[in-house]
Amino acid sequence: MSTWNDIYGYRRGRAVLPKDPQFYNEMLLDKNTITMASDEDAVPIRKAINPAFSHEALLEQEPMIKSHIQRLMMQLTKTSYDDRRNEHCTVDLHKWLVFSMFDINSDFVFGEDMGCVASGSFHEWVKFVIDYFYAATLLHQCFKFPLLNRLLALCIPKSVREQHRRHNEASLQRVRSRMDTKIDRPDFMHHFVRHAKKEGLSTRTIEAQASVVILAGSETTSIALTAAVYHILSNSHVYERLCKEIRGAFTTEEDIALPNVLSKLPYLDAVVQETLRIHTPLANGFTRVVPDAKGAMISGSWVPQGVSRASYFHFPSSSPILRYS
């Protein structure tokens, strides 16, 4: 944790390490998003967003989440068996988890799901988002070469730039549609817009945050879930203990409720934490750069000015709650 605190934390007598401009670039994300905002400008945005992720607000989403999980399980049951051949068949679980996470997050943010699970295919907007990661990765590499970035940017295919533009337009259209819908629904926009006005955030700033929530919550969560399933199924003792804990805690599906999941399923929580420890959903760190000419001490080592540093909140070498192997 010392590395994390040294890079991202606040300390008396030491300037906060600013965001690395090579990573946080306006060509990749809207400058009004909390990701791009300076630490000072991010404060009111964070204050407006936090209520939407409070314990009480998330409990209000439980019926919606359960309905999506039930739909996912029905589709997995249906697609994992070939009635004509009367045999089980292989299922691309990661694809279905991506479908489900985008449906859930879209319902949470925009008030309507993408219909990916129901159709068994990617919604056009979801394709934009996934392609956006590819486009952003290419653009991000250009900024690592300051003298050549403009030349390298010209080498990026026109189709990639078009993907980036269409993603931004589609995101903005969905956000505005939800904001124009006068429904009393306790979703993300319901809580966020109300508190954003109290914080004096502009309409453009409000609009910019929704797409970030979709990006941050869908692809990354599906990656973590896929990794968890892989490690659980690769270690029979973990699978057996997890099944025993879950089936011992709940008799029926209706008994499973968010308020008592963590209290009744400590081993499941350990499995989630262990998955995040060894398999980060986001490969690249959120880099900060050392601004001071004197350098900075990070985790006991001196780092010179201009050097970028990032850290994951879990260390692979740290003492885990459990080990899969």
JSON list of N, CA and C in Angstrom, two decimals, residues 286-318:
[
{"chain": "A", "resi": 286, "resn": "PHE", "atom": "N", "xyz": [-3.00, 3.79, -14.06]},
{"chain": "A", "resi": 286, "resn": "PHE", "atom": "CA", "xyz": [-3.34, 5.20, -14.21]},
{"chain": "A", "resi": 286, "resn": "PHE", "atom": "C", "xyz": [-2.12, 6.00, -13.78]},
{"chain": "A", "resi": 287, "resn": "THR", "atom": "N", "xyz": [-1.28, 6.33, -14.74]},
{"chain": "A", "resi": 287, "resn": "THR", "atom": "CA", "xyz": [0.04, 6.87, -14.43]},
{"chain": "A", "resi": 287, "resn": "THR", "atom": "C", "xyz": [0.00, 8.30, -13.91]},
{"chain": "A", "resi": 288, "resn": "ARG", "atom": "N", "xyz": [0.90, 8.55, -12.98]},
{"chain": "A", "resi": 288, "resn": "ARG", "atom": "CA", "xyz": [1.18, 9.89, -12.47]},
{"chain": "A", "resi": 288, "resn": "ARG", "atom": "C", "xyz": [2.64, 10.20, -12.77]},
{"chain": "A", "resi": 289, "resn": "VAL", "atom": "N", "xyz": [2.97, 11.48, -12.88]},
{"chain": "A", "resi": 289, "resn": "VAL", "atom": "CA", "xyz": [4.33, 11.88, -13.23]},
{"chain": "A", "resi": 289, "resn": "VAL", "atom": "C", "xyz": [4.94, 12.69, -12.09]},
{"chain": "A", "resi": 290, "resn": "VAL", "atom": "N", "xyz": [6.23, 12.49, -11.85]},
{"chain": "A", "resi": 290, "resn": "VAL", "atom": "CA", "xyz": [6.94, 13.23, -10.79]},
{"chain": "A", "resi": 290, "resn": "VAL", "atom": "C", "xyz": [7.22, 14.64, -11.30]},
{"chain": "A", "resi": 291, "resn": "PRO", "atom": "N", "xyz": [6.65, 15.70, -10.65]},
{"chain": "A", "resi": 291, "resn": "PRO", "atom": "CA", "xyz": [6.81, 17.06, -11.16]},
{"chain": "A", "resi": 291, "resn": "PRO", "atom": "C", "xyz": [8.00, 17.82, -10.57]},
{"chain": "A", "resi": 292, "resn": "ASP", "atom": "N", "xyz": [8.38, 17.46, -9.36]},
{"chain": "A", "resi": 292, "resn": "ASP", "atom": "CA", "xyz": [9.39, 18.21, -8.62]},
{"chain": "A", "resi": 292, "resn": "ASP", "atom": "C", "xyz": [10.79, 17.94, -9.15]},
{"chain": "A", "resi": 293, "resn": "ALA", "atom": "N", "xyz": [11.58, 19.02, -9.31]},
{"chain": "A", "resi": 293, "resn": "ALA", "atom": "CA", "xyz": [12.96, 18.87, -9.77]},
{"chain": "A", "resi": 293, "resn": "ALA", "atom": "C", "xyz": [13.80, 18.03, -8.81]},
{"chain": "A", "resi": 294, "resn": "LYS", "atom": "N", "xyz": [13.39, 17.99, -7.56]},
{"chain": "A", "resi": 294, "resn": "LYS", "atom": "CA", "xyz": [14.11, 17.19, -6.56]},
{"chain": "A", "resi": 294, "resn": "LYS", "atom": "C", "xyz": [13.73, 15.71, -6.62]},
{"chain": "A", "resi": 295, "resn": "GLY", "atom": "N", "xyz": [12.75, 15.39, -7.44]},
{"chain": "A", "resi": 295, "resn": "GLY", "atom": "CA", "xyz": [12.29, 14.01, -7.51]},
{"chain": "A", "resi": 295, "resn": "GLY", "atom": "C", "xyz": [11.32, 13.69, -6.39]},
{"chain": "A", "resi": 296, "resn": "ALA", "atom": "N", "xyz": [11.03, 12.43, -6.20]},
{"chain": "A", "resi": 296, "resn": "ALA", "atom": "CA", "xyz": [10.09, 12.00, -5.15]},
{"chain": "A", "resi": 296, "resn": "ALA", "atom": "C", "xyz": [10.46, 10.61, -4.67]},
{"chain": "A", "resi": 297, "resn": "MET", "atom": "N", "xyz": [10.16, 10.35, -3.40]},
{"chain": "A", "resi": 297, "resn": "MET", "atom": "CA", "xyz": [10.39, 9.03, -2.82]},
{"chain": "A", "resi": 297, "resn": "MET", "atom": "C", "xyz": [9.11, 8.21, -2.99]},
{"chain": "A", "resi": 298, "resn": "ILE", "atom": "N", "xyz": [9.21, 7.10, -3.70]},
{"chain": "A", "resi": 298, "resn": "ILE", "atom": "CA", "xyz": [8.08, 6.21, -3.91]},
{"chain": "A", "resi": 298, "resn": "ILE", "atom": "C", "xyz": [8.46, 4.82, -3.43]},
{"chain": "A", "resi": 299, "resn": "SER", "atom": "N", "xyz": [7.77, 4.36, -2.40]},
{"chain": "A", "resi": 299, "resn": "SER", "atom": "CA", "xyz": [8.03, 3.05, -1.81]},
{"chain": "A", "resi": 299, "resn": "SER", "atom": "C", "xyz": [9.49, 2.89, -1.42]},
{"chain": "A", "resi": 300, "resn": "GLY", "atom": "N", "xyz": [10.06, 3.97, -0.87]},
{"chain": "A", "resi": 300, "resn": "GLY", "atom": "CA", "xyz": [11.43, 3.91, -0.37]},
{"chain": "A", "resi": 300, "resn": "GLY", "atom": "C", "xyz": [12.51, 4.12, -1.40]},
{"chain": "A", "resi": 301, "resn": "SER", "atom": "N", "xyz": [12.13, 4.32, -2.66]},
{"chain": "A", "resi": 301, "resn": "SER", "atom": "CA", "xyz": [13.12, 4.53, -3.72]},
{"chain": "A", "resi": 301, "resn": "SER", "atom": "C", "xyz": [12.95, 5.92, -4.32]},
{"chain": "A", "resi": 302, "resn": "TRP", "atom": "N", "xyz": [14.08, 6.56, -4.64]},
{"chain": "A", "resi": 302, "resn": "TRP", "atom": "CA", "xyz": [14.03, 7.90, -5.23]},
{"chain": "A", "resi": 302, "resn": "TRP", "atom": "C", "xyz": [13.71, 7.79, -6.71]},
{"chain": "A", "resi": 303, "resn": "VAL", "atom": "N", "xyz": [12.74, 8.60, -7.16]},
{"chain": "A", "resi": 303, "resn": "VAL", "atom": "CA", "xyz": [12.33, 8.62, -8.56]},
{"chain": "A", "resi": 303, "resn": "VAL", "atom": "C", "xyz": [12.55, 10.03, -9.09]},
{"chain": "A", "resi": 304, "resn": "PRO", "atom": "N", "xyz": [13.31, 10.20, -10.18]},
{"chain": "A", "resi": 304, "resn": "PRO", "atom": "CA", "xyz": [13.62, 11.54, -10.69]},
{"chain": "A", "resi": 304, "resn": "PRO", "atom": "C", "xyz": [12.44, 12.23, -11.35]},
{"chain": "A", "resi": 305, "resn": "GLN", "atom": "N", "xyz": [12.59, 13.52, -11.56]},
{"chain": "A", "resi": 305, "resn": "GLN", "atom": "CA", "xyz": [11.55, 14.34, -12.20]},
{"chain": "A", "resi": 305, "resn": "GLN", "atom": "C", "xyz": [11.24, 13.84, -13.61]},
{"chain": "A", "resi": 306, "resn": "GLY", "atom": "N", "xyz": [9.95, 13.89, -13.96]},
{"chain": "A", "resi": 306, "resn": "GLY", "atom": "CA", "xyz": [9.53, 13.53, -15.30]},
{"chain": "A", "resi": 306, "resn": "GLY", "atom": "C", "xyz": [9.26, 12.06, -15.52]},
{"chain": "A", "resi": 307, "resn": "VAL", "atom": "N", "xyz": [9.55, 11.23, -14.52]},
{"chain": "A", "resi": 307, "resn": "VAL", "atom": "CA", "xyz": [9.31, 9.80, -14.65]},
{"chain": "A", "resi": 307, "resn": "VAL", "atom": "C", "xyz": [7.86, 9.48, -14.28]},
{"chain": "A", "resi": 308, "resn": "SER", "atom": "N", "xyz": [7.21, 8.64, -15.06]},
{"chain": "A", "resi": 308, "resn": "SER", "atom": "CA", "xyz": [5.82, 8.25, -14.80]},
{"chain": "A", "resi": 308, "resn": "SER", "atom": "C", "xyz": [5.79, 6.98, -13.96]},
{"chain": "A", "resi": 309, "resn": "ARG", "atom": "N", "xyz": [4.83, 6.93, -13.05]},
{"chain": "A", "resi": 309, "resn": "ARG", "atom": "CA", "xyz": [4.68, 5.77, -12.18]},
{"chain": "A", "resi": 309, "resn": "ARG", "atom": "C", "xyz": [3.20, 5.44, -12.03]},
{"chain": "A", "resi": 310, "resn": "ALA", "atom": "N", "xyz": [2.90, 4.16, -11.86]},
{"chain": "A", "resi": 310, "resn": "ALA", "atom": "CA", "xyz": [1.54, 3.69, -11.62]},
{"chain": "A", "resi": 310, "resn": "ALA", "atom": "C", "xyz": [1.60, 2.51, -10.67]},
{"chain": "A", "resi": 311, "resn": "SER", "atom": "N", "xyz": [0.48, 2.21, -10.04]},
{"chain": "A", "resi": 311, "resn": "SER", "atom": "CA", "xyz": [0.43, 1.09, -9.11]},
{"chain": "A", "resi": 311, "resn": "SER", "atom": "C", "xyz": [-0.96, 0.48, -9.12]},
{"chain": "A", "resi": 312, "resn": "TYR", "atom": "N", "xyz": [-1.01, -0.82, -8.91]},
{"chain": "A", "resi": 312, "resn": "TYR", "atom": "CA", "xyz": [-2.28, -1.53, -8.76]},
{"chain": "A", "resi": 312, "resn": "TYR", "atom": "C", "xyz": [-2.59, -1.60, -7.27]},
{"chain": "A", "resi": 313, "resn": "PHE", "atom": "N", "xyz": [-3.89, -1.60, -6.90]},
{"chain": "A", "resi": 313, "resn": "PHE", "atom": "CA", "xyz": [-4.22, -1.56, -5.48]},
{"chain": "A", "resi": 313, "resn": "PHE", "atom": "C", "xyz": [-3.93, -2.86, -4.76]},
{"chain": "A", "resi": 314, "resn": "HIS", "atom": "N", "xyz": [-3.70, -3.95, -5.53]},
{"chain": "A", "resi": 314, "resn": "HIS", "atom": "CA", "xyz": [-3.28, -5.22, -4.96]},
{"chain": "A", "resi": 314, "resn": "HIS", "atom": "C", "xyz": [-1.87, -5.53, -5.46]},
{"chain": "A", "resi": 315, "resn": "PHE", "atom": "N", "xyz": [-1.02, -6.08, -4.59]},
{"chain": "A", "resi": 315, "resn": "PHE", "atom": "CA", "xyz": [0.29, -6.54, -5.02]},
{"chain": "A", "resi": 315, "resn": "PHE", "atom": "C", "xyz": [0.26, -8.05, -5.21]},
{"chain": "A", "resi": 316, "resn": "PRO", "atom": "N", "xyz": [0.67, -8.57, -6.36]},
{"chain": "A", "resi": 316, "resn": "PRO", "atom": "CA", "xyz": [0.68, -10.03, -6.57]},
{"chain": "A", "resi": 316, "resn": "PRO", "atom": "C", "xyz": [1.51, -10.78, -5.53]},
{"chain": "A", "resi": 317, "resn": "SER", "atom": "N", "xyz": [2.51, -10.10, -4.95]},
{"chain": "A", "resi": 317, "resn": "SER", "atom": "CA", "xyz": [3.37, -10.77, -3.97]},
{"chain": "A", "resi": 317, "resn": "SER", "atom": "C", "xyz": [2.89, -10.61, -2.54]},
{"chain": "A", "resi": 318, "resn": "SER", "atom": "N", "xyz": [1.78, -9.89, -2.34]},
{"chain": "A", "resi": 318, "resn": "SER", "atom": "CA", "xyz": [1.28, -9.68, -0.99]},
{"chain": "A", "resi": 318, "resn": "SER", "atom": "C", "xyz": [0.67, -10.95, -0.42]}
]
